[in-house]
Each structure stands twice: as structure tokens, then as C-alpha cells.
Amino acid sequence: MQKGAVFTVDVAIEPSHFMVSGCSQCGNTMACGTIMKNVGDKVLVLNRCGLWQEVAAVPACQTFLIPDGMSFEEAAAIPVNYVTAYMMLFDFGNLRPNQSILIHSAAGGVGIAATQLCQTVKDVTIFGTASASKHEAISQAGVTHAIDYRTRDYVEEVRKISPKGLDIVLDPLGGSDTHKAYNLLKPMGKLITYGASNMLAGQKKNLLAVAKTWYHQFSIHTLSLIQGNKSVCGFHLGYLDGEIELISQTMTSLLELYRQGKIKPRIDSTYHLEQVGDAMRRMQERNNIGKVILITEPMKEEEKKKEEPKKEEKKEEKKKDDKKKDDKKKDDSKKEEKKEEKKKEEPKKEEKKEEEKKEEEKKEEK
């Protein structure tokens, strides 16, 4: 996961300290025709990188006034996830009443944002994948049919309820799952792909997973699209940083939806900048439901003292886990060695049997 506000799906920085500079597009200290910003205004910001720090300098046109009643944590959770979800659903997806949609990672930042935005449209059926422990949370958030992707085939589960397929699939997975997503679309359906998280399977960098996902990456001929009456879209907010007017319009719509009480970011947890490793680990292990937030205030000495024993405990736990893994590897290798030995022994046994038979035949001849 790359460092930066746009590239990080589930980590953002509290937008409390910003130096607002002149707009790089129009040269003014106002957001290109939008509401004027004054020194001391509380703003949230959408910027491509450089926000994991206490002070950030950004163009005025990339800042937006925080609505009354919105906390800094909520403001940090809005831009990346909700802009991504909004533009996929309404700009690409053209979501309409009575349609159906599949949202992968429905308990993540984009997943929860997409679920809430779907509820602003009448009678949308939402299929959401998440581990079983998160089903209650995503169902309460608005998912119609929660699917445990670890124990169920989500394609089969969708087909049971919606045999004709789906109108929209949001795909952050990549690889073979993109093929499944395309095949799940009904005529006039839309596949919107915005990631390849299958490449990041496991706690360590796995080059085999990367190669496998790359090999199975989806590709299609235009004639197949015509014959299937389907569309495939690709979305990456990081490459839209030059589309200031488009992003501003989307942010304005989102902030209005917040004021109306139709969307509200779910904050999973907050971490100080010193705890960025813990924040990333929580996401990597898929323990979060909603947004993980980095806050800029330094940790108090009391908190640091409390954290030290916890860190030591985690280190000990990690050592134990590593030892268990090593022991398992050793056991597995021993089992493999025994299997190999058995395989080698089998021909010898056969030879002995053959020799015994020959001996018996000789005795009978005598």
C-alpha cells in the first residue's frame, strides 16, 4: 500500500493543520469559484500524497469546509473512500432504483461508503462479501445479502438469489475474481474494477501470488463486449488529481448528503502517527470494520508507557507464532522426507517379493 491520501484506502490523516496555498489552476486563494476559505477555517483535503504528517501545504482548490457537527475523524474518513464509491456508482455505474450490486470487502472503507450511497437510491439489492464475524455489522449498515467469502462460493450464493445476474459489480480483487465478476453481469451490466488486492495476499510479500494474479488478469475482446451487452470500467482516484472541477462537484454532493444524514463514515479505530505500523497491521490482518484513522497529536507520556508492555507482549506473541510456523515447516519437511523414503522403499519391497517368488519357483522345480 503506497503512502498518501489517495492511495491509502483505509488510512487517512486528521485534517486539522493545513497551510492553504494559491490554487495551482487559477492562482487564487479560493477553490476555483467555490466557497472562500479564511485563515482558521476547519477544512478537509483530498491530495495525492504527503498527508501522513503534522503540517501539510495544499492548493486551496483541494480543500473543503468541514460541515457543522462533523468531527475531524469523520472528515478524514470522507474524501478517498466516498469519492471513490460515489464516482464508481453514479458516474460509471449510473445506479438506478431496483438494481442489484455486488460489493466486495463490504466491511472496508470503500465497501461501507458504497453501501451507504446505494441506500440513497430506492430498492437497490446489495450483495456484500466479508468474513462471518463482520456480517452483523454490514447487515446493519444496509447490505441485503451478506456472504462469507472464506467458506462460500460467492458466485453460487449470488446465483441462488439472482439467477439472471447483477447490474453492477465493484471489483477491488483482480485476477480470476474479475472473470467471475464479468460472468455475473446480466445484459447491460457494468463491471467496475478499482484494484488488485489478490496480489497482496498474506502477511508477507508473496511474489507467487503477484505472478498468479497477473497471469489470471482479466482481458476481453471488444466483440465479446458487444455480443454480451456489457461494459467494463477501470477507476483509480489517484490519476484524477487533475480533474479539479469533477472532484469538487463530487465532494460538494457528498458533503450535502452528510448534512442530510444520508451518509456517515464509520470509524473503526484511531492511531497516533507513532503507531502507523499498528494501524497498517490492523488493516493487513483484515480486523477493521470501517476506517482506520491516523491522528496528528503526539502520544501522551502515559499512553506511551501503557503501549510499551503491549508492544513487548506483541513481540513475544510474534516470536511464538514464528516458532510455531517454523516447527510446522520442520514437521512438514520431515513428513515429506518420510514420504520420499517410503517411495524409495516401495521398489525395494517389490524387488524382494520378486526374489522370493523366484526362490519359491526354484524350490518347486526341485
mmCIF file with all atom_site columns, N, CA, C and O in Angstrom, residues 294-345:
data_model
loop_
_atom_site.group_PDB
_atom_site.id
_atom_site.type_symbol
_atom_site.label_atom_id
_atom_site.label_alt_id
_atom_site.label_comp_id
_atom_site.label_asym_id
_atom_site.label_entity_id
_atom_site.label_seq_id
_atom_site.pdbx_PDB_ins_code
_atom_site.Cartn_x
_atom_site.Cartn_y
_atom_site.Cartn_z
_atom_site.occupancy
_atom_site.B_iso_or_equiv
_atom_site.pdbx_formal_charge
_atom_site.auth_seq_id
_atom_site.auth_comp_id
_atom_site.auth_asym_id
_atom_site.auth_atom_id
_atom_site.pdbx_PDB_model_num
ATOM 1   N N  . LEU A 1 294 ? -5.350 7.991   11.271 1.00 0.00 ? 294 LEU A N  1
ATOM 2   C CA . LEU A 1 294 ? -4.144 8.487   11.936 1.00 0.00 ? 294 LEU A CA 1
ATOM 3   C C  . LEU A 1 294 ? -4.415 9.897   12.453 1.00 0.00 ? 294 LEU A C  1
ATOM 4   O O  . LEU A 1 294 ? -4.923 10.734  11.708 1.00 0.00 ? 294 LEU A O  1
ATOM 5   N N  . ILE A 1 295 ? -4.095 10.149  13.710 1.00 0.00 ? 295 ILE A N  1
ATOM 6   C CA . ILE A 1 295 ? -4.269 11.490  14.272 1.00 0.00 ? 295 ILE A CA 1
ATOM 7   C C  . ILE A 1 295 ? -2.904 12.117  14.523 1.00 0.00 ? 295 ILE A C  1
ATOM 8   O O  . ILE A 1 295 ? -1.922 11.424  14.774 1.00 0.00 ? 295 ILE A O  1
ATOM 9   N N  . THR A 1 296 ? -2.859 13.458  14.426 1.00 0.00 ? 296 THR A N  1
ATOM 10  C CA . THR A 1 296 ? -1.565 14.148  14.434 1.00 0.00 ? 296 THR A CA 1
ATOM 11  C C  . THR A 1 296 ? -1.031 14.471  15.822 1.00 0.00 ? 296 THR A C  1
ATOM 12  O O  . THR A 1 296 ? 0.157  14.710  15.971 1.00 0.00 ? 296 THR A O  1
ATOM 13  N N  . GLU A 1 297 ? -1.925 14.507  16.832 1.00 0.00 ? 297 GLU A N  1
ATOM 14  C CA . GLU A 1 297 ? -1.433 14.832  18.170 1.00 0.00 ? 297 GLU A CA 1
ATOM 15  C C  . GLU A 1 297 ? -0.455 13.764  18.645 1.00 0.00 ? 297 GLU A C  1
ATOM 16  O O  . GLU A 1 297 ? -0.732 12.569  18.522 1.00 0.00 ? 297 GLU A O  1
ATOM 17  N N  . PRO A 1 298 ? 0.703  14.191  19.204 1.00 0.00 ? 298 PRO A N  1
ATOM 18  C CA . PRO A 1 298 ? 1.648  13.196  19.707 1.00 0.00 ? 298 PRO A CA 1
ATOM 19  C C  . PRO A 1 298 ? 1.070  12.443  20.896 1.00 0.00 ? 298 PRO A C  1
ATOM 20  O O  . PRO A 1 298 ? 0.218  12.948  21.618 1.00 0.00 ? 298 PRO A O  1
ATOM 21  N N  . MET A 1 299 ? 1.529  11.229  21.087 1.00 0.00 ? 299 MET A N  1
ATOM 22  C CA . MET A 1 299 ? 1.053  10.418  22.212 1.00 0.00 ? 299 MET A CA 1
ATOM 23  C C  . MET A 1 299 ? 1.499  11.022  23.541 1.00 0.00 ? 299 MET A C  1
ATOM 24  O O  . MET A 1 299 ? 2.607  11.539  23.658 1.00 0.00 ? 299 MET A O  1
ATOM 25  N N  . LYS A 1 300 ? 0.623  10.969  24.519 1.00 0.00 ? 300 LYS A N  1
ATOM 26  C CA . LYS A 1 300 ? 0.978  11.424  25.863 1.00 0.00 ? 300 LYS A CA 1
ATOM 27  C C  . LYS A 1 300 ? 1.916  10.397  26.491 1.00 0.00 ? 300 LYS A C  1
ATOM 28  O O  . LYS A 1 300 ? 1.905  9.223   26.136 1.00 0.00 ? 300 LYS A O  1
ATOM 29  N N  . GLU A 1 301 ? 2.716  10.886  27.434 1.00 0.00 ? 301 GLU A N  1
ATOM 30  C CA . GLU A 1 301 ? 3.689  10.006  28.077 1.00 0.00 ? 301 GLU A CA 1
ATOM 31  C C  . GLU A 1 301 ? 3.013  8.809   28.738 1.00 0.00 ? 301 GLU A C  1
ATOM 32  O O  . GLU A 1 301 ? 3.529  7.695   28.722 1.00 0.00 ? 301 GLU A O  1
ATOM 33  N N  . GLU A 1 302 ? 1.822  9.064   29.331 1.00 0.00 ? 302 GLU A N  1
ATOM 34  C CA . GLU A 1 302 ? 1.093  7.976   29.997 1.00 0.00 ? 302 GLU A CA 1
ATOM 35  C C  . GLU A 1 302 ? 0.712  6.893   28.992 1.00 0.00 ? 302 GLU A C  1
ATOM 36  O O  . GLU A 1 302 ? 0.836  5.696   29.259 1.00 0.00 ? 302 GLU A O  1
ATOM 37  N N  . GLU A 1 303 ? 0.257  7.332   27.809 1.00 0.00 ? 303 GLU A N  1
ATOM 38  C CA . GLU A 1 303 ? -0.124 6.373   26.768 1.00 0.00 ? 303 GLU A CA 1
ATOM 39  C C  . GLU A 1 303 ? 1.086  5.590   26.292 1.00 0.00 ? 303 GLU A C  1
ATOM 40  O O  . GLU A 1 303 ? 1.007  4.385   26.040 1.00 0.00 ? 303 GLU A O  1
ATOM 41  N N  . LYS A 1 304 ? 2.215  6.278   26.139 1.00 0.00 ? 304 LYS A N  1
ATOM 42  C CA . LYS A 1 304 ? 3.434  5.612   25.686 1.00 0.00 ? 304 LYS A CA 1
ATOM 43  C C  . LYS A 1 304 ? 3.857  4.517   26.666 1.00 0.00 ? 304 LYS A C  1
ATOM 44  O O  . LYS A 1 304 ? 4.266  3.430   26.267 1.00 0.00 ? 304 LYS A O  1
ATOM 45  N N  . LYS A 1 305 ? 3.747  4.839   27.960 1.00 0.00 ? 305 LYS A N  1
ATOM 46  C CA . LYS A 1 305 ? 4.117  3.860   28.988 1.00 0.00 ? 305 LYS A CA 1
ATOM 47  C C  . LYS A 1 305 ? 3.205  2.641   28.930 1.00 0.00 ? 305 LYS A C  1
ATOM 48  O O  . LYS A 1 305 ? 3.635  1.507   29.144 1.00 0.00 ? 305 LYS A O  1
ATOM 49  N N  . LYS A 1 306 ? 1.918  2.895   28.659 1.00 0.00 ? 306 LYS A N  1
ATOM 50  C CA . LYS A 1 306 ? 0.965  1.784   28.548 1.00 0.00 ? 306 LYS A CA 1
ATOM 51  C C  . LYS A 1 306 ? 1.237  0.952   27.300 1.00 0.00 ? 306 LYS A C  1
ATOM 52  O O  . LYS A 1 306 ? 1.022  -0.259  27.287 1.00 0.00 ? 306 LYS A O  1
ATOM 53  N N  . GLU A 1 307 ? 1.702  1.637   26.252 1.00 0.00 ? 307 GLU A N  1
ATOM 54  C CA . GLU A 1 307 ? 1.944  0.949   24.981 1.00 0.00 ? 307 GLU A CA 1
ATOM 55  C C  . GLU A 1 307 ? 3.156  0.032   25.041 1.00 0.00 ? 307 GLU A C  1
ATOM 56  O O  . GLU A 1 307 ? 3.198  -1.000  24.372 1.00 0.00 ? 307 GLU A O  1
ATOM 57  N N  . GLU A 1 308 ? 4.171  0.412   25.824 1.00 0.00 ? 308 GLU A N  1
ATOM 58  C CA . GLU A 1 308 ? 5.414  -0.356  25.869 1.00 0.00 ? 308 GLU A CA 1
ATOM 59  C C  . GLU A 1 308 ? 5.212  -1.828  26.255 1.00 0.00 ? 308 GLU A C  1
ATOM 60  O O  . GLU A 1 308 ? 5.701  -2.730  25.573 1.00 0.00 ? 308 GLU A O  1
ATOM 61  N N  . PRO A 1 309 ? 4.456  -2.102  27.378 1.00 0.00 ? 309 PRO A N  1
ATOM 62  C CA . PRO A 1 309 ? 4.228  -3.513  27.706 1.00 0.00 ? 309 PRO A CA 1
ATOM 63  C C  . PRO A 1 309 ? 3.448  -4.256  26.613 1.00 0.00 ? 309 PRO A C  1
ATOM 64  O O  . PRO A 1 309 ? 3.718  -5.421  26.324 1.00 0.00 ? 309 PRO A O  1
ATOM 65  N N  . LYS A 1 310 ? 2.499  -3.551  25.987 1.00 0.00 ? 310 LYS A N  1
ATOM 66  C CA . LYS A 1 310 ? 1.710  -4.161  24.910 1.00 0.00 ? 310 LYS A CA 1
ATOM 67  C C  . LYS A 1 310 ? 2.608  -4.543  23.734 1.00 0.00 ? 310 LYS A C  1
ATOM 68  O O  . LYS A 1 310 ? 2.448  -5.606  23.134 1.00 0.00 ? 310 LYS A O  1
ATOM 69  N N  . LYS A 1 311 ? 3.545  -3.653  23.406 1.00 0.00 ? 311 LYS A N  1
ATOM 70  C CA . LYS A 1 311 ? 4.470  -3.933  22.305 1.00 0.00 ? 311 LYS A CA 1
ATOM 71  C C  . LYS A 1 311 ? 5.329  -5.161  22.619 1.00 0.00 ? 311 LYS A C  1
ATOM 72  O O  . LYS A 1 311 ? 5.598  -5.980  21.746 1.00 0.00 ? 311 LYS A O  1
ATOM 73  N N  . GLU A 1 312 ? 5.767  -5.234  23.886 1.00 0.00 ? 312 GLU A N  1
ATOM 74  C CA . GLU A 1 312 ? 6.572  -6.387  24.293 1.00 0.00 ? 312 GLU A CA 1
ATOM 75  C C  . GLU A 1 312 ? 5.762  -7.672  24.186 1.00 0.00 ? 312 GLU A C  1
ATOM 76  O O  . GLU A 1 312 ? 6.268  -8.707  23.733 1.00 0.00 ? 312 GLU A O  1
ATOM 77  N N  . GLU A 1 313 ? 4.492  -7.585  24.614 1.00 0.00 ? 313 GLU A N  1
ATOM 78  C CA . GLU A 1 313 ? 3.611  -8.752  24.508 1.00 0.00 ? 313 GLU A CA 1
ATOM 79  C C  . GLU A 1 313 ? 3.442  -9.177  23.046 1.00 0.00 ? 313 GLU A C  1
ATOM 80  O O  . GLU A 1 313 ? 3.467  -10.362 22.718 1.00 0.00 ? 313 GLU A O  1
ATOM 81  N N  . LYS A 1 314 ? 3.247  -8.162  22.183 1.00 0.00 ? 314 LYS A N  1
ATOM 82  C CA . LYS A 1 314 ? 3.086  -8.458  20.755 1.00 0.00 ? 314 LYS A CA 1
ATOM 83  C C  . LYS A 1 314 ? 4.340  -9.106  20.184 1.00 0.00 ? 314 LYS A C  1
ATOM 84  O O  . LYS A 1 314 ? 4.267  -10.019 19.364 1.00 0.00 ? 314 LYS A O  1
ATOM 85  N N  . LYS A 1 315 ? 5.512  -8.601  20.625 1.00 0.00 ? 315 LYS A N  1
ATOM 86  C CA . LYS A 1 315 ? 6.775  -9.185  20.160 1.00 0.00 ? 315 LYS A CA 1
ATOM 87  C C  . LYS A 1 315 ? 6.885  -10.648 20.577 1.00 0.00 ? 315 LYS A C  1
ATOM 88  O O  . LYS A 1 315 ? 7.298  -11.507 19.791 1.00 0.00 ? 315 LYS A O  1
ATOM 89  N N  . GLU A 1 316 ? 6.493  -10.905 21.846 1.00 0.00 ? 316 GLU A N  1
ATOM 90  C CA . GLU A 1 316 ? 6.540  -12.276 22.353 1.00 0.00 ? 316 GLU A CA 1
ATOM 91  C C  . GLU A 1 316 ? 5.572  -13.169 21.583 1.00 0.00 ? 316 GLU A C  1
ATOM 92  O O  . GLU A 1 316 ? 5.901  -14.308 21.228 1.00 0.00 ? 316 GLU A O  1
ATOM 93  N N  . GLU A 1 317 ? 4.370  -12.631 21.327 1.00 0.00 ? 317 GLU A N  1
ATOM 94  C CA . GLU A 1 317 ? 3.376  -13.382 20.562 1.00 0.00 ? 317 GLU A CA 1
ATOM 95  C C  . GLU A 1 317 ? 3.881  -13.681 19.149 1.00 0.00 ? 317 GLU A C  1
ATOM 96  O O  . GLU A 1 317 ? 3.693  -14.780 18.629 1.00 0.00 ? 317 GLU A O  1
ATOM 97  N N  . LYS A 1 318 ? 4.529  -12.666 18.574 1.00 0.00 ? 318 LYS A N  1
ATOM 98  C CA . LYS A 1 318 ? 5.068  -12.847 17.220 1.00 0.00 ? 318 LYS A CA 1
ATOM 99  C C  . LYS A 1 318 ? 6.153  -13.915 17.217 1.00 0.00 ? 318 LYS A C  1
ATOM 100 O O  . LYS A 1 318 ? 6.225  -14.755 16.310 1.00 0.00 ? 318 LYS A O  1
ATOM 101 N N  . LYS A 1 319 ? 7.012  -13.888 18.245 1.00 0.00 ? 319 LYS A N  1
ATOM 102 C CA . LYS A 1 319 ? 8.061  -14.899 18.349 1.00 0.00 ? 319 LYS A CA 1
ATOM 103 C C  . LYS A 1 319 ? 7.461  -16.300 18.453 1.00 0.00 ? 319 LYS A C  1
ATOM 104 O O  . LYS A 1 319 ? 7.928  -17.247 17.814 1.00 0.00 ? 319 LYS A O  1
ATOM 105 N N  . LYS A 1 320 ? 6.393  -16.400 19.286 1.00 0.00 ? 320 LYS A N  1
ATOM 106 C CA . LYS A 1 320 ? 5.729  -17.694 19.449 1.00 0.00 ? 320 LYS A CA 1
ATOM 107 C C  . LYS A 1 320 ? 5.107  -18.165 18.133 1.00 0.00 ? 320 LYS A C  1
ATOM 108 O O  . LYS A 1 320 ? 5.204  -19.335 17.768 1.00 0.00 ? 320 LYS A O  1
ATOM 109 N N  . ASP A 1 321 ? 4.446  -17.213 17.455 1.00 0.00 ? 321 ASP A N  1
ATOM 110 C CA . ASP A 1 321 ? 3.832  -17.548 16.165 1.00 0.00 ? 321 ASP A CA 1
ATOM 111 C C  . ASP A 1 321 ? 4.875  -17.983 15.147 1.00 0.00 ? 321 ASP A C  1
ATOM 112 O O  . ASP A 1 321 ? 4.674  -18.959 14.417 1.00 0.00 ? 321 ASP A O  1
ATOM 113 N N  . ASP A 1 322 ? 5.997  -17.233 15.123 1.00 0.00 ? 322 ASP A N  1
ATOM 114 C CA . ASP A 1 322 ? 7.083  -17.572 14.200 1.00 0.00 ? 322 ASP A CA 1
ATOM 115 C C  . ASP A 1 322 ? 7.661  -18.954 14.512 1.00 0.00 ? 322 ASP A C  1
ATOM 116 O O  . ASP A 1 322 ? 7.955  -19.739 13.602 1.00 0.00 ? 322 ASP A O  1
ATOM 117 N N  . LYS A 1 323 ? 7.776  -19.230 15.838 1.00 0.00 ? 323 LYS A N  1
ATOM 118 C CA . LYS A 1 323 ? 8.307  -20.542 16.254 1.00 0.00 ? 323 LYS A CA 1
ATOM 119 C C  . LYS A 1 323 ? 7.356  -21.663 15.834 1.00 0.00 ? 323 LYS A C  1
ATOM 120 O O  . LYS A 1 323 ? 7.778  -22.710 15.344 1.00 0.00 ? 323 LYS A O  1
ATOM 121 N N  . LYS A 1 324 ? 6.039  -21.410 16.016 1.00 0.00 ? 324 LYS A N  1
ATOM 122 C CA . LYS A 1 324 ? 5.036  -22.403 15.607 1.00 0.00 ? 324 LYS A CA 1
ATOM 123 C C  . LYS A 1 324 ? 5.114  -22.664 14.101 1.00 0.00 ? 324 LYS A C  1
ATOM 124 O O  . LYS A 1 324 ? 5.041  -23.805 13.650 1.00 0.00 ? 324 LYS A O  1
ATOM 125 N N  . LYS A 1 325 ? 5.260  -21.569 13.347 1.00 0.00 ? 325 LYS A N  1
ATOM 126 C CA . LYS A 1 325 ? 5.364  -21.704 11.890 1.00 0.00 ? 325 LYS A CA 1
ATOM 127 C C  . LYS A 1 325 ? 6.613  -22.485 11.497 1.00 0.00 ? 325 LYS A C  1
ATOM 128 O O  . LYS A 1 325 ? 6.570  -23.344 10.610 1.00 0.00 ? 325 LYS A O  1
ATOM 129 N N  . ASP A 1 326 ? 7.729  -22.158 12.180 1.00 0.00 ? 326 ASP A N  1
ATOM 130 C CA . ASP A 1 326 ? 8.989  -22.873 11.895 1.00 0.00 ? 326 ASP A CA 1
ATOM 131 C C  . ASP A 1 326 ? 8.862  -24.356 12.236 1.00 0.00 ? 326 ASP A C  1
ATOM 132 O O  . ASP A 1 326 ? 9.312  -25.227 11.477 1.00 0.00 ? 326 ASP A O  1
ATOM 133 N N  . ASP A 1 327 ? 8.251  -24.629 13.405 1.00 0.00 ? 327 ASP A N  1
ATOM 134 C CA . ASP A 1 327 ? 8.054  -26.024 13.820 1.00 0.00 ? 327 ASP A CA 1
ATOM 135 C C  . ASP A 1 327 ? 7.174  -26.766 12.818 1.00 0.00 ? 327 ASP A C  1
ATOM 136 O O  . ASP A 1 327 ? 7.436  -27.926 12.493 1.00 0.00 ? 327 ASP A O  1
ATOM 137 N N  . LYS A 1 328 ? 6.134  -26.070 12.356 1.00 0.00 ? 328 LYS A N  1
ATOM 138 C CA . LYS A 1 328 ? 5.230  -26.690 11.381 1.00 0.00 ? 328 LYS A CA 1
ATOM 139 C C  . LYS A 1 328 ? 5.973  -26.989 10.078 1.00 0.00 ? 328 LYS A C  1
ATOM 140 O O  . LYS A 1 328 ? 5.793  -28.051 9.473  1.00 0.00 ? 328 LYS A O  1
ATOM 141 N N  . LYS A 1 329 ? 6.798  -26.036 9.653  1.00 0.00 ? 329 LYS A N  1
ATOM 142 C CA . LYS A 1 329 ? 7.590  -26.244 8.444  1.00 0.00 ? 329 LYS A CA 1
ATOM 143 C C  . LYS A 1 329 ? 8.514  -27.448 8.603  1.00 0.00 ? 329 LYS A C  1
ATOM 144 O O  . LYS A 1 329 ? 8.672  -28.264 7.688  1.00 0.00 ? 329 LYS A O  1
ATOM 145 N N  . LYS A 1 330 ? 9.147  -27.541 9.790  1.00 0.00 ? 330 LYS A N  1
ATOM 146 C CA . LYS A 1 330 ? 10.047 -28.670 10.050 1.00 0.00 ? 330 LYS A CA 1
ATOM 147 C C  . LYS A 1 330 ? 9.288  -29.991 10.025 1.00 0.00 ? 330 LYS A C  1
ATOM 148 O O  . LYS A 1 330 ? 9.747  -30.982 9.453  1.00 0.00 ? 330 LYS A O  1
ATOM 149 N N  . ASP A 1 331 ? 8.084  -29.974 10.683 1.00 0.00 ? 331 ASP A N  1
ATOM 150 C CA . ASP A 1 331 ? 7.259  -31.186 10.693 1.00 0.00 ? 331 ASP A CA 1
ATOM 151 C C  . ASP A 1 331 ? 6.836  -31.574 9.277  1.00 0.00 ? 331 ASP A C  1
ATOM 152 O O  . ASP A 1 331 ? 6.869  -32.751 8.914  1.00 0.00 ? 331 ASP A O  1
ATOM 153 N N  . ASP A 1 332 ? 6.450  -30.553 8.518  1.00 0.00 ? 332 ASP A N  1
ATOM 154 C CA . ASP A 1 332 ? 6.040  -30.811 7.130  1.00 0.00 ? 332 ASP A CA 1
ATOM 155 C C  . ASP A 1 332 ? 7.184  -31.380 6.303  1.00 0.00 ? 332 ASP A C  1
ATOM 156 O O  . ASP A 1 332 ? 6.989  -32.299 5.504  1.00 0.00 ? 332 ASP A O  1
ATOM 157 N N  . SER A 1 333 ? 8.374  -30.802 6.526  1.00 0.00 ? 333 SER A N  1
ATOM 158 C CA . SER A 1 333 ? 9.541  -31.280 5.767  1.00 0.00 ? 333 SER A CA 1
ATOM 159 C C  . SER A 1 333 ? 9.902  -32.718 6.164  1.00 0.00 ? 333 SER A C  1
ATOM 160 O O  . SER A 1 333 ? 10.272 -33.535 5.319  1.00 0.00 ? 333 SER A O  1
ATOM 161 N N  . LYS A 1 334 ? 9.747  -33.025 7.475  1.00 0.00 ? 334 LYS A N  1
ATOM 162 C CA . LYS A 1 334 ? 10.002 -34.391 7.940  1.00 0.00 ? 334 LYS A CA 1
ATOM 163 C C  . LYS A 1 334 ? 9.009  -35.370 7.325  1.00 0.00 ? 334 LYS A C  1
ATOM 164 O O  . LYS A 1 334 ? 9.372  -36.477 6.915  1.00 0.00 ? 334 LYS A O  1
ATOM 165 N N  . LYS A 1 335 ? 7.735  -34.922 7.282  1.00 0.00 ? 335 LYS A N  1
ATOM 166 C CA . LYS A 1 335 ? 6.704  -35.772 6.670  1.00 0.00 ? 335 LYS A CA 1
ATOM 167 C C  . LYS A 1 335 ? 7.019  -36.027 5.197  1.00 0.00 ? 335 LYS A C  1
ATOM 168 O O  . LYS A 1 335 ? 6.834  -37.135 4.693  1.00 0.00 ? 335 LYS A O  1
ATOM 169 N N  . GLU A 1 336 ? 7.462  -34.962 4.528  1.00 0.00 ? 336 GLU A N  1
ATOM 170 C CA . GLU A 1 336 ? 7.836  -35.101 3.115  1.00 0.00 ? 336 GLU A CA 1
ATOM 171 C C  . GLU A 1 336 ? 8.999  -36.068 2.944  1.00 0.00 ? 336 GLU A C  1
ATOM 172 O O  . GLU A 1 336 ? 9.018  -36.896 2.022  1.00 0.00 ? 336 GLU A O  1
ATOM 173 N N  . GLU A 1 337 ? 9.974  -35.952 3.853  1.00 0.00 ? 337 GLU A N  1
ATOM 174 C CA . GLU A 1 337 ? 11.132 -36.848 3.793  1.00 0.00 ? 337 GLU A CA 1
ATOM 175 C C  . GLU A 1 337 ? 10.713 -38.309 3.989  1.00 0.00 ? 337 GLU A C  1
ATOM 176 O O  . GLU A 1 337 ? 11.194 -39.209 3.294  1.00 0.00 ? 337 GLU A O  1
ATOM 177 N N  . LYS A 1 338 ? 9.778  -38.504 4.951  1.00 0.00 ? 338 LYS A N  1
ATOM 178 C CA . LYS A 1 338 ? 9.290  -39.864 5.206  1.00 0.00 ? 338 LYS A CA 1
ATOM 179 C C  . LYS A 1 338 ? 8.559  -40.416 3.985  1.00 0.00 ? 338 LYS A C  1
ATOM 180 O O  . LYS A 1 338 ? 8.688  -41.589 3.633  1.00 0.00 ? 338 LYS A O  1
ATOM 181 N N  . LYS A 1 339 ? 7.757  -39.533 3.356  1.00 0.00 ? 339 LYS A N  1
ATOM 182 C CA . LYS A 1 339 ? 7.044  -39.941 2.142  1.00 0.00 ? 339 LYS A CA 1
ATOM 183 C C  . LYS A 1 339 ? 8.024  -40.361 1.050  1.00 0.00 ? 339 LYS A C  1
ATOM 184 O O  . LYS A 1 339 ? 7.823  -41.358 0.353  1.00 0.00 ? 339 LYS A O  1
ATOM 185 N N  . GLU A 1 340 ? 9.078  -39.544 0.913  1.00 0.00 ? 340 GLU A N  1
ATOM 186 C CA . GLU A 1 340 ? 10.090 -39.848 -0.088 1.00 0.00 ? 340 GLU A CA 1
ATOM 187 C C  . GLU A 1 340 ? 10.787 -41.170 0.204  1.00 0.00 ? 340 GLU A C  1
ATOM 188 O O  . GLU A 1 340 ? 11.052 -41.973 -0.689 1.00 0.00 ? 340 GLU A O  1
ATOM 189 N N  . GLU A 1 341 ? 11.066 -41.386 1.500  1.00 0.00 ? 341 GLU A N  1
ATOM 190 C CA . GLU A 1 341 ? 11.709 -42.638 1.907  1.00 0.00 ? 341 GLU A CA 1
ATOM 191 C C  . GLU A 1 341 ? 10.814 -43.840 1.603  1.00 0.00 ? 341 GLU A C  1
ATOM 192 O O  . GLU A 1 341 ? 11.277 -44.879 1.153  1.00 0.00 ? 341 GLU A O  1
ATOM 193 N N  . LYS A 1 342 ? 9.506  -43.656 1.882  1.00 0.00 ? 342 LYS A N  1
ATOM 194 C CA . LYS A 1 342 ? 8.551  -44.731 1.590  1.00 0.00 ? 342 LYS A CA 1
ATOM 195 C C  . LYS A 1 342 ? 8.514  -45.042 0.102  1.00 0.00 ? 342 LYS A C  1
ATOM 196 O O  . LYS A 1 342 ? 8.461  -46.193 -0.318 1.00 0.00 ? 342 LYS A O  1
ATOM 197 N N  . LYS A 1 343 ? 8.525  -43.957 -0.698 1.00 0.00 ? 343 LYS A N  1
ATOM 198 C CA . LYS A 1 343 ? 8.529  -44.144 -2.146 1.00 0.00 ? 343 LYS A CA 1
ATOM 199 C C  . LYS A 1 343 ? 9.765  -44.916 -2.616 1.00 0.00 ? 343 LYS A C  1
ATOM 200 O O  . LYS A 1 343 ? 9.701  -45.759 -3.510 1.00 0.00 ? 343 LYS A O  1
ATOM 201 N N  . LYS A 1 344 ? 10.898 -44.582 -2.001 1.00 0.00 ? 344 LYS A N  1
ATOM 202 C CA . LYS A 1 344 ? 12.136 -45.267 -2.350 1.00 0.00 ? 344 LYS A CA 1
ATOM 203 C C  . LYS A 1 344 ? 12.114 -46.734 -1.897 1.00 0.00 ? 344 LYS A C  1
ATOM 204 O O  . LYS A 1 344 ? 12.698 -47.618 -2.532 1.00 0.00 ? 344 LYS A O  1
ATOM 205 N N  . GLU A 1 345 ? 11.441 -46.971 -0.739 1.00 0.00 ? 345 GLU A N  1
ATOM 206 C CA . GLU A 1 345 ? 11.379 -48.321 -0.185 1.00 0.00 ? 345 GLU A CA 1
ATOM 207 C C  . GLU A 1 345 ? 10.486 -49.245 -1.004 1.00 0.00 ? 345 GLU A C  1
ATOM 208 O O  . GLU A 1 345 ? 10.723 -50.450 -1.085 1.00 0.00 ? 345 GLU A O  1
#
